[in-house]
Coordinates of C-alpha atoms and ligand atoms in Angstrom, one line a residue:
X879 CA 77.7 77.2 -6.6
X880 CA 79.3 74.2 -4.8
X881 CA 77.5 71.9 -7.3
X882 CA 78.8 73.9 -10.2
X883 CA 82.3 73.8 -8.8
X884 CA 82.0 70.1 -8.2
X885 CA 80.8 69.5 -11.8
X886 CA 83.7 71.5 -13.1
X887 CA 86.1 69.4 -11.0
X888 CA 84.6 66.2 -12.3
X889 CA 84.9 67.6 -15.9
X890 CA 88.6 68.3 -15.1
X891 CA 89.2 64.8 -13.8
X892 CA 87.5 63.3 -16.8
X893 CA 89.6 65.3 -19.2
X894 CA 92.8 64.4 -17.3
X895 CA 92.0 60.7 -17.5
X896 CA 91.3 61.1 -21.2
X897 CA 94.6 62.8 -21.7
X898 CA 96.3 59.7 -20.2
X899 CA 94.7 57.4 -22.8
X900 CA 96.2 59.1 -25.9
X901 CA 98.9 56.5 -25.9
X902 CA 98.5 53.9 -28.6
X903 CA 95.7 51.4 -27.7
X904 CA 96.1 47.8 -28.7
X905 CA 92.6 46.9 -29.7
X906 CA 93.5 43.2 -30.2
X907 CA 92.0 41.9 -27.0
X908 CA 88.6 43.2 -28.1
X909 CA 89.0 42.8 -31.8
X910 CA 88.0 46.4 -32.5
X911 CA 87.1 46.3 -36.2
X912 CA 85.4 48.1 -38.9
X913 CA 84.4 47.7 -42.6
X914 CA 83.7 47.3 -45.3
X915 CA 86.1 47.4 -48.2
X916 CA 85.6 46.3 -51.9
X917 CA 81.8 46.9 -51.9
X918 CA 82.0 49.3 -54.9
X919 CA 84.0 46.5 -56.7
X920 CA 81.2 44.1 -55.9
X921 CA 78.5 46.6 -56.9
X922 CA 80.2 47.0 -60.4
X923 CA 80.8 43.2 -60.8
X924 CA 78.6 41.0 -63.0
X925 CA 76.4 40.1 -60.0
X926 CA 76.3 43.7 -58.8
X927 CA 73.5 46.2 -58.7
X928 CA 75.2 48.3 -61.4
X929 CA 77.6 46.1 -63.5
X930 CA 80.3 48.1 -65.2
X931 CA 83.5 46.9 -66.8
X932 CA 87.0 47.4 -65.4
X933 CA 86.0 48.8 -62.0
X934 CA 88.6 48.2 -59.2
X935 CA 88.2 49.7 -55.8
X936 CA 91.6 50.9 -54.6
X937 CA 92.5 50.0 -51.0
X938 CA 92.4 52.9 -48.5
X939 CA 95.7 54.8 -48.1
X940 CA 98.3 53.0 -46.0
X941 CA 98.7 56.2 -43.9
X942 CA 95.0 56.2 -43.0
X943 CA 95.1 52.5 -42.0
X944 CA 98.3 52.9 -39.9
X945 CA 96.6 55.9 -38.1
X946 CA 93.6 53.8 -37.3
X947 CA 95.8 50.9 -36.1
X948 CA 97.5 53.3 -33.8
X949 CA 94.1 54.4 -32.4
X950 CA 93.3 50.8 -31.6
X951 CA 91.8 49.3 -34.8
X952 CA 92.5 45.6 -35.5
X953 CA 90.8 45.1 -38.9
X954 CA 89.1 46.9 -41.7
X955 CA 87.1 44.0 -43.1
X956 CA 87.1 43.2 -46.8
X957 CA 83.9 42.0 -48.6
X958 CA 84.5 39.1 -51.1
X959 CA 81.6 38.1 -53.3
X960 CA 81.8 34.8 -55.1
X961 CA 80.1 36.2 -58.2
X962 CA 82.7 39.0 -58.4
X963 CA 85.8 36.8 -58.2
X964 CA 84.7 33.7 -60.3
X965 CA 83.2 35.5 -63.2
X966 CA 84.0 32.5 -65.5
X967 CA 83.8 29.0 -64.1
X968 CA 87.1 28.0 -62.6
X969 CA 88.8 31.3 -63.4
X970 CA 89.4 33.1 -60.2
X971 CA 90.4 36.8 -60.2
X972 CA 91.9 38.0 -56.9
X973 CA 93.6 41.3 -57.9
X974 CA 91.1 43.4 -56.0
X975 CA 91.4 41.4 -52.8
X976 CA 95.2 40.8 -53.1
X977 CA 95.6 44.6 -53.0
X978 CA 93.4 44.9 -49.9
X979 CA 95.2 42.1 -48.1
X980 CA 98.6 43.6 -48.8
X981 CA 97.3 47.0 -47.7
X982 CA 95.9 45.7 -44.4
X983 CA 98.9 43.6 -43.5
X984 CA 101.3 46.4 -44.4
X985 CA 99.4 48.7 -42.0
X986 CA 99.7 46.0 -39.2
X987 CA 96.0 45.2 -39.4
X988 CA 94.4 41.8 -39.7
X989 CA 93.0 40.7 -43.0
X990 CA 89.4 39.7 -42.3
X991 CA 87.1 38.4 -45.0
X992 CA 83.4 39.0 -44.9
X993 CA 82.0 37.0 -47.7
X994 CA 79.0 36.7 -49.9
X995 CA 78.6 33.2 -51.2
X996 CA 74.8 33.4 -51.3
X997 CA 74.4 35.2 -54.6
X998 CA 75.6 32.8 -57.3
X999 CA 77.8 34.0 -60.2
X1000 CA 75.8 34.9 -63.3
X1001 CA 77.0 31.7 -65.1
X1002 CA 75.5 29.5 -62.4
X1003 CA 72.4 31.6 -62.0
X1004 CA 71.6 32.0 -65.7
X1005 CA 73.4 29.3 -67.7
X1006 CA 73.6 26.2 -65.5
X1007 CA 70.2 26.3 -63.9
X1008 CA 70.0 22.6 -63.5
X1009 CA 72.9 22.8 -61.0
X1010 CA 71.4 25.2 -58.6
X1011 CA 68.1 26.1 -56.8
X1012 CA 67.1 29.7 -56.0
X1013 CA 64.9 30.7 -53.1
X1014 CA 61.3 31.0 -54.1
X1015 CA 58.6 33.0 -52.4
X1016 CA 55.3 31.5 -51.2
X1017 CA 53.5 34.7 -52.0
X1018 CA 54.0 34.7 -55.8
X1019 CA 55.9 31.5 -56.5
X1020 CA 58.8 33.5 -58.0
X1021 CA 62.5 33.1 -57.6
X1022 CA 64.9 35.6 -56.2
X1023 CA 68.7 35.6 -56.9
X1024 CA 69.6 34.1 -53.5
X1025 CA 70.7 30.4 -53.5
X1026 CA 68.2 28.1 -51.8
X1027 CA 69.3 27.0 -48.3
X1028 CA 67.1 23.9 -48.8
X1029 CA 69.0 22.4 -51.7
X1030 CA 71.9 20.4 -50.3
X1031 CA 74.0 21.5 -53.4
X1032 CA 74.0 25.1 -52.0
X1033 CA 76.3 24.2 -49.2
X1034 CA 78.5 22.4 -51.7
X1035 CA 78.7 25.6 -53.6
X1036 CA 79.7 27.5 -50.5
X1037 CA 82.4 24.9 -49.9
X1038 CA 83.6 25.5 -53.5
X1039 CA 83.9 29.2 -52.7
X1040 CA 85.5 28.8 -49.2
X1041 CA 88.0 26.3 -50.6
X1042 CA 89.0 28.8 -53.3
X1043 CA 89.5 31.6 -50.8
X1044 CA 91.6 29.3 -48.6
X1045 CA 93.5 27.9 -51.6
X1046 CA 94.5 31.4 -52.7
X1047 CA 95.0 33.2 -49.4
X1048 CA 95.7 30.3 -46.9
X1049 CA 96.9 31.8 -43.6
X1050 CA 96.9 35.3 -45.0
X1051 CA 93.2 35.3 -44.0
X1052 CA 93.3 36.1 -40.3
X1053 CA 89.5 35.8 -39.7
X1054 CA 86.6 34.8 -42.0
X1055 CA 82.9 34.9 -41.6
X1056 CA 80.7 32.0 -42.6
X1057 CA 78.1 33.2 -45.0
X1058 CA 74.4 32.6 -44.2
X1059 CA 71.7 34.0 -46.5
X1060 CA 70.3 37.5 -45.7
X1061 CA 70.9 40.5 -48.0
X1062 CA 74.2 40.9 -46.2
X1063 CA 75.0 37.2 -45.8
X1064 CA 73.6 37.4 -42.3
X1065 CA 71.0 35.2 -40.5
X1066 CA 67.9 36.6 -42.3
X1067 CA 65.7 35.3 -45.1
X1068 CA 65.8 37.3 -48.3
X1069 CA 65.0 41.0 -47.9
X1070 CA 64.8 43.6 -50.5
X1071 CA 68.2 45.4 -50.3
X1072 CA 69.0 46.2 -53.9
X1073 CA 71.9 48.6 -53.4
X1074 CA 74.8 46.2 -53.9
X1075 CA 73.7 43.1 -55.7
X1076 CA 71.2 42.5 -58.5
X1077 CA 68.9 40.5 -56.2
X1078 CA 66.1 40.0 -58.6
X1079 CA 62.5 39.6 -57.4
X1080 CA 62.6 40.2 -53.7
X1081 CA 60.5 41.4 -50.7
X1082 CA 59.9 40.6 -47.1
X1083 CA 57.9 37.4 -47.0
X1084 CA 58.2 33.6 -46.8
X1085 CA 60.8 32.0 -49.0
X1086 CA 60.1 28.3 -48.9
X1087 CA 58.3 27.5 -52.2
X1088 CA 61.1 25.7 -54.0
X1089 CA 60.8 21.9 -54.2
X1090 CA 63.6 21.2 -51.7
X1091 CA 62.0 23.5 -49.2
X1092 CA 58.6 21.8 -49.5
X1093 CA 60.3 18.4 -49.1
X1094 CA 62.2 19.6 -46.1
X1095 CA 59.0 20.8 -44.5
X1096 CA 57.3 17.5 -45.1
X1097 CA 60.3 15.6 -43.7
X1098 CA 60.3 17.7 -40.6
X1099 CA 56.6 17.1 -40.0
X1100 CA 56.9 13.4 -40.7
X1101 CA 59.6 13.3 -38.0
X1102 CA 57.5 15.3 -35.6
X1103 CA 54.2 13.4 -36.0
X1104 CA 55.1 10.0 -37.3
X1105 CA 51.6 9.3 -38.6
X1106 CA 49.7 11.7 -40.8
X1107 CA 46.5 11.1 -38.7
X1108 CA 48.3 12.7 -35.8
X1109 CA 49.3 15.7 -37.8
X1110 CA 45.7 16.1 -39.1
X1111 CA 44.4 15.9 -35.6
X1112 CA 46.8 18.6 -34.4
X1113 CA 46.3 20.9 -37.5
X1114 CA 42.7 20.2 -38.3
X1115 CA 43.6 19.2 -41.8
X1116 CA 42.7 16.2 -44.0
X1117 CA 46.0 15.2 -45.7
X1118 CA 46.1 11.6 -47.0
X1119 CA 49.9 11.4 -46.7
X1120 CA 52.7 13.6 -45.5
X1121 CA 53.5 14.1 -49.2
X1122 CA 50.4 16.4 -49.4
X1123 CA 51.5 18.7 -46.6
X1124 CA 51.7 22.3 -47.8
X1125 CA 53.0 25.5 -46.2
X1126 CA 50.2 27.6 -44.5
X1127 CA 47.7 29.1 -46.9
X1128 CA 47.8 32.3 -44.9
X1129 CA 51.0 33.3 -46.6
X1130 CA 50.7 31.4 -49.9
X1131 CA 49.7 33.3 -53.0
X1132 CA 48.9 36.5 -51.3
X1133 CA 50.7 39.8 -50.6
X1134 CA 49.2 39.9 -47.1
X1135 CA 52.0 38.1 -45.3
X1136 CA 51.9 40.1 -42.2
X1137 CA 50.9 37.7 -39.5
X1138 CA 48.8 38.5 -36.5
X1139 CA 47.4 36.2 -33.7
X1140 CA 43.9 36.9 -35.0
X1141 CA 44.6 35.0 -38.2
X1142 CA 44.7 31.7 -36.2
X1143 CA 41.3 31.5 -34.4
X1144 CA 41.4 27.9 -33.4
X1145 CA 44.0 25.9 -31.5
X1146 CA 44.6 23.8 -34.6
X1147 CA 45.2 26.9 -36.7
X1148 CA 47.7 28.1 -34.1
X1149 CA 49.5 24.7 -33.9
X1150 CA 49.7 24.4 -37.7
X1151 CA 51.3 27.9 -37.9
X1152 CA 53.6 27.4 -34.9
X1153 CA 54.9 24.1 -36.4
X1154 CA 55.6 25.9 -39.7
X1155 CA 57.3 29.0 -38.3
X1156 CA 59.4 27.1 -35.8
X1157 CA 60.6 24.8 -38.7
X1158 CA 61.2 27.8 -40.9
X1159 CA 63.3 29.6 -38.4
X1160 CA 65.3 26.5 -37.5
X1161 CA 65.9 25.7 -41.2
X1162 CA 67.9 28.9 -41.5
X1163 CA 69.8 28.3 -38.2
X1164 CA 70.6 24.7 -39.3
X1165 CA 71.9 26.0 -42.6
X1166 CA 74.1 28.6 -40.7
X1167 CA 75.5 25.6 -38.7
X1168 CA 76.3 23.8 -42.0
X1169 CA 78.0 26.9 -43.3
X1170 CA 80.1 27.2 -40.1
X1171 CA 81.0 23.5 -40.3
X1172 CA 82.1 23.9 -43.9
X1173 CA 84.3 26.9 -43.2
X1174 CA 85.9 25.0 -40.3
X1175 CA 87.3 22.5 -42.9
X1176 CA 89.6 25.4 -43.9
X1177 CA 90.1 27.6 -40.9
X1178 CA 90.3 26.9 -37.1
X1179 CA 87.4 27.9 -34.9
X1180 CA 89.2 30.9 -33.4
X1181 CA 89.3 32.4 -36.9
X1182 CA 85.7 31.7 -37.8
X1183 CA 82.9 34.2 -37.3
X1184 CA 79.2 34.5 -38.1
X1185 CA 76.7 37.3 -38.4
X1186 CA 73.3 35.9 -37.2
X1187 CA 71.3 39.1 -37.9
X1188 CA 69.9 41.8 -35.8
X1189 CA 67.0 42.8 -33.6
X1190 CA 65.8 46.0 -35.3
X1191 CA 66.3 47.6 -31.9
X1192 CA 63.6 45.3 -30.4
X1193 CA 62.8 42.1 -32.1
X1194 CA 62.8 41.4 -35.9
X1195 CA 59.6 40.7 -37.8
X1196 CA 59.1 36.9 -37.6
X1197 CA 59.2 36.6 -41.4
X1198 CA 62.9 37.6 -41.3
X1199 CA 63.9 34.5 -39.5
X1200 CA 66.3 36.1 -37.0
X1201 CA 65.7 33.9 -34.0
X1202 CA 68.7 35.0 -32.0
X1203 CA 68.5 32.5 -29.1
X1204 CA 68.4 29.6 -31.7
X1205 CA 71.7 30.9 -33.3
X1206 CA 73.3 30.9 -29.9
X1207 CA 72.2 27.4 -29.2
X1208 CA 73.5 26.2 -32.6
X1209 CA 76.9 28.0 -32.0
X1210 CA 77.4 26.3 -28.7
X1211 CA 78.4 23.2 -30.7
X1212 CA 81.4 25.1 -32.1
X1213 CA 83.4 26.5 -29.2
X1214 CA 85.6 29.5 -29.9
X1215 CA 83.8 30.8 -32.9
X1216 CA 82.4 34.4 -32.5
X1217 CA 78.9 35.5 -33.3
X1218 CA 78.3 39.1 -34.2
X1219 CA 74.7 40.1 -34.2
X1220 CA 73.7 43.5 -35.6
X1221 CA 71.6 46.5 -34.5
X1222 CA 73.4 46.8 -31.2
X1223 CA 72.8 50.3 -29.9
X1224 CA 71.8 49.8 -26.3
X1225 CA 68.2 48.7 -27.1
X1226 CA 68.1 46.7 -23.9
X1227 CA 65.4 44.2 -24.7
X1228 CA 67.0 43.0 -27.9
X1229 CA 70.5 43.2 -26.4
X1230 CA 69.5 41.1 -23.4
X1231 CA 67.4 38.8 -25.4
X1232 CA 70.5 37.7 -27.3
X1233 CA 73.0 38.4 -24.6
X1234 CA 71.3 36.1 -22.1
X1235 CA 71.2 33.3 -24.7
X1236 CA 74.9 33.8 -25.6
X1237 CA 75.8 33.7 -21.9
X1238 CA 73.6 30.6 -21.2
X1239 CA 74.9 28.6 -24.2
X1240 CA 78.5 29.8 -23.7
X1241 CA 79.0 31.6 -27.0
X1242 CA 81.4 34.5 -27.6
X1243 CA 79.6 37.7 -28.4
X1244 CA 80.9 40.4 -30.7
X1245 CA 78.5 43.3 -31.4
X1246 CA 77.7 45.4 -34.4
X1247 CA 75.5 48.5 -34.7
X1248 CA 74.1 50.0 -37.9
X1249 CA 75.7 53.4 -38.6
X1250 CA 74.7 57.0 -37.6
X1251 CA 75.0 56.7 -33.8
X1252 CA 75.6 59.9 -32.0
X1253 CA 78.0 60.0 -29.1
X1254 CA 75.4 59.4 -26.4
X1255 CA 73.9 56.4 -28.2
X1256 CA 77.4 55.0 -28.8
X1257 CA 78.2 55.1 -25.1
X1258 CA 74.8 53.6 -24.3
X1259 CA 75.7 50.9 -26.9
X1260 CA 79.0 50.2 -25.2
X1261 CA 77.5 50.0 -21.7
X1262 CA 74.8 47.7 -22.9
X1263 CA 77.2 45.5 -24.8
X1264 CA 79.5 45.3 -21.8
X1265 CA 76.7 44.4 -19.5
X1266 CA 75.5 41.7 -22.0
X1267 CA 78.9 40.0 -21.8
X1268 CA 80.3 41.2 -25.2
X1269 CA 84.0 40.6 -25.7
X1270 CA 84.4 42.1 -29.2
X1271 CA 83.5 45.3 -30.9
X1272 CA 82.6 46.2 -34.5
X1273 CA 81.6 49.6 -35.9
X1274 CA 81.1 51.1 -39.3
X1275 CA 82.1 54.5 -37.8
X1276 CA 85.4 53.9 -36.2
X1277 CA 86.8 57.4 -36.8
X1278 CA 83.8 59.1 -35.3
X1279 CA 83.8 57.0 -32.2
X1280 CA 87.5 56.5 -31.4
X1281 CA 87.2 58.6 -28.2
X1282 CA 84.4 56.5 -26.8
X1283 CA 86.1 53.2 -27.9
X1284 CA 89.3 54.2 -26.2
X1285 CA 87.6 55.2 -23.0
X1286 CA 85.3 52.2 -22.6
X1287 CA 86.5 49.2 -24.6
X1288 CA 88.2 47.7 -21.5
X1289 CA 84.7 47.1 -20.2
X1290 CA 84.2 44.4 -22.8
X1291 CA 85.3 41.6 -20.5
X1292 CA 83.0 38.9 -21.8
X1293 CA 81.2 38.7 -18.5
X1294 CA 77.6 39.8 -18.3
X1295 CA 76.2 41.8 -15.4
X1296 CA 74.9 39.7 -12.5
X1297 CA 71.2 39.7 -11.7
X1298 CA 68.5 37.7 -10.0
X1299 CA 65.8 39.2 -12.1
X1300 CA 64.6 37.9 -15.4
X1301 CA 62.1 39.2 -17.9
X1302 CA 60.0 36.7 -19.8
X1303 CA 60.1 36.8 -23.7
X1304 CA 56.7 35.5 -24.9
X1305 CA 58.2 33.5 -27.8
X1306 CA 55.0 31.6 -28.6
X1307 CA 53.1 34.8 -28.9
X1308 CA 55.8 36.4 -31.0
X1309 CA 55.7 33.4 -33.4
X1310 CA 52.0 33.9 -33.7
X1311 CA 52.6 37.4 -34.9
X1312 CA 52.0 39.1 -31.5
X1313 CA 53.3 42.6 -31.0
X1314 CA 56.0 42.5 -28.4
X1315 CA 56.1 46.3 -28.2
X1316 CA 54.7 46.4 -24.6
X1317 CA 57.4 44.0 -23.4
X1318 CA 60.1 45.9 -25.2
X1319 CA 58.9 49.3 -23.8
X1320 CA 58.7 47.8 -20.3
X1321 CA 62.2 46.5 -20.7
X1322 CA 63.5 50.0 -21.3
X1323 CA 61.8 51.2 -18.1
X1324 CA 62.8 48.2 -16.1
X1325 CA 66.5 48.7 -17.0
X1326 CA 66.5 51.9 -14.9
X1327 CA 65.3 49.8 -11.9
X1328 CA 67.6 46.8 -12.3
X1329 CA 69.9 44.8 -14.5
X1330 CA 67.9 41.8 -15.9
X1331 CA 68.2 38.9 -18.2
X1332 CA 65.7 38.1 -20.9
X1333 CA 64.6 34.5 -20.9
X1334 CA 63.3 33.4 -24.3
X1335 CA 61.1 30.3 -24.1
X1336 CA 63.9 28.3 -25.8
X1337 CA 66.1 29.0 -22.8
X1338 CA 63.3 28.1 -20.4
X1339 CA 62.7 24.9 -22.3
X1340 CA 66.5 24.2 -22.0
X1341 CA 66.4 24.7 -18.2
X1342 CA 67.7 28.3 -17.7
X1343 CA 64.9 29.2 -15.3
X1344 CA 65.8 28.1 -11.8
X1345 CA 65.2 29.7 -8.4
X1346 CA 68.9 29.4 -7.6
X1347 CA 69.7 31.8 -10.5
X1348 CA 66.6 33.9 -10.7
X1349 CA 64.5 35.0 -7.7
X1350 CA 61.9 36.8 -9.8
X1351 CA 60.6 36.3 -13.3
X1352 CA 58.8 39.4 -14.6
X1353 CA 56.0 38.7 -17.1
X1354 CA 54.5 41.6 -19.1
X1355 CA 52.8 39.6 -21.9
X1356 CA 51.9 36.0 -22.0
X1357 CA 48.6 35.7 -23.7
X1358 CA 49.5 32.4 -25.4
X1359 CA 52.3 30.2 -24.2
X1360 CA 53.2 26.6 -25.1
X1361 CA 52.2 24.1 -22.4
X1362 CA 55.7 22.8 -22.1
X1363 CA 56.9 26.3 -21.1
X1364 CA 54.0 26.7 -18.6
X1365 CA 54.9 23.4 -17.0
X1366 CA 58.4 24.8 -16.6
X1367 CA 57.0 27.9 -14.9
X1368 CA 54.9 25.8 -12.6
X1369 CA 58.0 23.8 -11.6
X1370 CA 59.9 27.1 -11.0
X1371 CA 57.2 28.4 -8.7
X1372 CA 56.9 25.1 -6.8
X1373 CA 60.7 25.2 -6.3
X1374 CA 60.5 28.7 -4.7
X1375 CA 60.8 31.0 -7.7
X1376 CA 58.5 34.0 -8.0
X1377 CA 56.6 34.8 -11.2
X1378 CA 55.3 38.4 -11.2
X1379 CA 52.6 39.4 -13.7
X1380 CA 52.7 43.0 -14.7
X1381 CA 49.0 43.8 -14.9
X1382 CA 46.4 41.1 -14.4
X1383 CA 46.1 38.9 -17.4
X1384 CA 44.7 35.6 -18.4
X1385 CA 47.3 33.2 -19.7
X1386 CA 46.3 30.3 -22.0
X1387 CA 48.2 27.5 -23.6
X1388 CA 48.1 27.1 -27.4
X1389 CA 45.3 24.5 -27.1
X1390 CA 43.2 27.1 -25.3
X1391 CA 43.2 25.8 -21.7
X1392 CA 43.7 28.5 -19.1
X1393 CA 47.0 28.5 -17.1
X1394 CA 45.5 28.1 -13.6
X1395 CA 48.7 29.1 -11.8
X1396 CA 48.3 32.6 -13.3
X1397 CA 45.4 33.3 -10.8
X1398 CA 47.6 32.7 -7.8
X1399 CA 50.6 34.7 -9.0
X1400 CA 51.7 38.1 -7.6
X1401 CA 50.4 40.8 -9.8
X1402 CA 51.6 44.4 -9.9
X1403 CA 49.8 47.2 -11.7
X1404 CA 53.1 48.7 -13.1
X1405 CA 56.8 48.7 -12.7
X1406 CA 56.7 51.2 -9.8
X1407 CA 54.9 48.6 -7.8
X1408 CA 57.5 46.0 -8.9
X1409 CA 60.2 48.0 -7.2
X1410 CA 59.0 46.9 -3.7
X1411 CA 59.2 43.2 -4.8
X1412 CA 62.7 43.2 -6.2
X1413 CA 64.5 45.5 -3.7
X1414 CA 67.6 44.0 -2.3
X1415 CA 68.1 41.4 -5.0
X1416 CA 71.3 41.2 -6.9
X1417 CA 71.3 43.4 -10.0
X1418 CA 68.7 45.8 -8.6
X1419 CA 69.7 49.5 -8.1
X1420 CA 66.2 50.2 -7.0
X1421 CA 65.7 53.8 -8.3
X1422 CA 64.1 55.3 -11.4
X1423 CA 66.7 58.0 -11.7
X1424 CA 68.0 57.6 -15.2
X1425 CA 71.1 55.7 -14.0
X1426 CA 71.6 52.1 -15.2
X1427 CA 73.8 50.0 -12.9
X1428 CA 75.7 46.9 -13.8
X1429 CA 77.6 44.7 -11.3
X1430 CA 79.9 41.8 -12.0
X1431 CA 82.5 40.3 -9.7
X1432 CA 83.7 43.3 -7.7
X1433 CA 83.1 45.8 -10.5
X1434 CA 80.3 48.3 -10.7
X1435 CA 79.4 50.4 -13.8
X1436 CA 76.8 53.1 -13.9
X1437 CA 75.6 54.7 -17.1
X1438 CA 73.8 58.0 -17.0
X1439 CA 71.0 57.9 -19.6
X1440 CA 69.9 61.5 -19.0
X1441 CA 71.2 64.9 -20.3
X1442 CA 72.3 66.1 -16.9
X1443 CA 74.9 65.1 -14.3
X1444 CA 73.2 62.9 -11.7
X1445 CA 74.5 62.4 -8.2
X1446 CA 73.9 59.1 -6.6
X1447 CA 75.1 56.8 -3.8
X1448 CA 76.9 53.8 -5.3
X1449 CA 78.5 51.2 -3.1
X1450 CA 78.2 53.5 -0.1
X1451 CA 80.0 56.4 -1.9
X1452 CA 78.6 59.7 -3.2
X1453 CA 79.4 59.8 -6.9
X1454 CA 78.3 62.1 -9.8
X1455 CA 77.8 60.6 -13.2
X1456 CA 78.2 62.9 -16.1
X1457 CA 75.5 62.8 -18.8
X1458 CA 76.0 60.1 -21.5
X1459 CA 79.0 58.7 -19.7
X1460 CA 79.8 55.6 -17.6
X1461 CA 81.1 55.8 -14.1
X1462 CA 83.0 52.7 -13.0
X1463 CA 84.4 51.5 -9.6
X1464 CA 88.1 51.1 -9.5
Ligands
ZN1941 ZN1 57.4 37.2 -54.4

């Protein structure tokens, strides 16, 4: 009875504090935004999936936008597609977007442009073929309707479009995204999303068969190896010159593009594939950097944003090209721009994989989920975002989640939770097509025990793993790891860091040699056993009780992942955390 009374009291207190938050919320500090407008206009345009004449998409009612602004919204983003506004060369038609811009500003919202420059207008795609290159798949040697990131003229076309947007709107554009390549202009290679644009031949796969792509691959390998003999030695090939280098036959001329580690039996096969996939991922990141740099010609960095793609709630298939830590490293060169990865719904491995990288490289993190999140998942998303150091918030479902946003948006401080525990991301193994499912599932369980960072091999290569910062590195999968990374792990252990293997496992470098250190490392059979090794470290709450704890500075946040109220001792006090809610210290 006392418990029921206490729960009722807690419910009363929660309601009272909610009642106090019904005053207008200024969402500006967190850039609470939604989208997307003008997509029907794009769909009906000449480049659209269903071209129809004379279709205009009216802006939303002014009343609805004012109401949203009063609830804390900052922007309802507008999609501008190049092929929809320059239907005839040099003749720009802005009526659709002028109306949206006026509507948003009249409502007191920002006018934010999310743009699609990557699908060329029909006149460029069909009539002026000599002036453009389209992405071409290795599987069938066929073009899709996406412009090739490998042809330097593509960035010049993006410039042509950015310049026109700036020329027309100037400072009326409050924020603008730099376009990359994916189906939504994000940091993915072409994927088959045919709903909005006529994308032509398209599928998941490897899009580097155009002549510029092949040339770029050869140039990159020339730079890496210097002499073709060295490349042949590393790859087990017999190329006479670098001009003969071809993309891997495993994904050329075949529909079987799904990569698994078993497809590369020898060390040379592995190295050949790793060189390719690392180049392929970096090519897209480098292009994103060029797009940012081009947009910075027209708008200052605090107005420039980028969507580097998502995590598919774990980690994206390698063919997609969404190497999140690489985007963070690239963006470090452009302070003050904001990166907004997708799929953020509190999937802790993915969130921490990118969150740790953003924090390490000093990049501002805004987050975006897909739609259809229930209330519990939304709160989990907000907790995870906050603990990853997010400072901005995007949702496609603003109206459905106003209550959660108002209640928790102040937790987006830009500061990640503090922890001395890191989880290893086996990037080499991932690049070889390894299934990271075991690590992703372990991360979910580990989050109940402690806050942790996820260290991608890129971060380890760049020096993120030190005993001063991390007392324990938890390794769940490490079948194959690049030697350079293993040397960093050796140095970490010698300097006093502790690497803990979950389950005994042999670790080998790409060239096949065993990692001897693995034999001497502490091994635990499961995460229950790990508990005893990390107790007392910063970031560890130490209990598998369904409560996730995050501490930063003097602040403590606790999220209840269960469906029941959970009582716990936090900072020496007895507290009860309601289901699907966040308790925070005052
Ligand atoms: Zn194809």
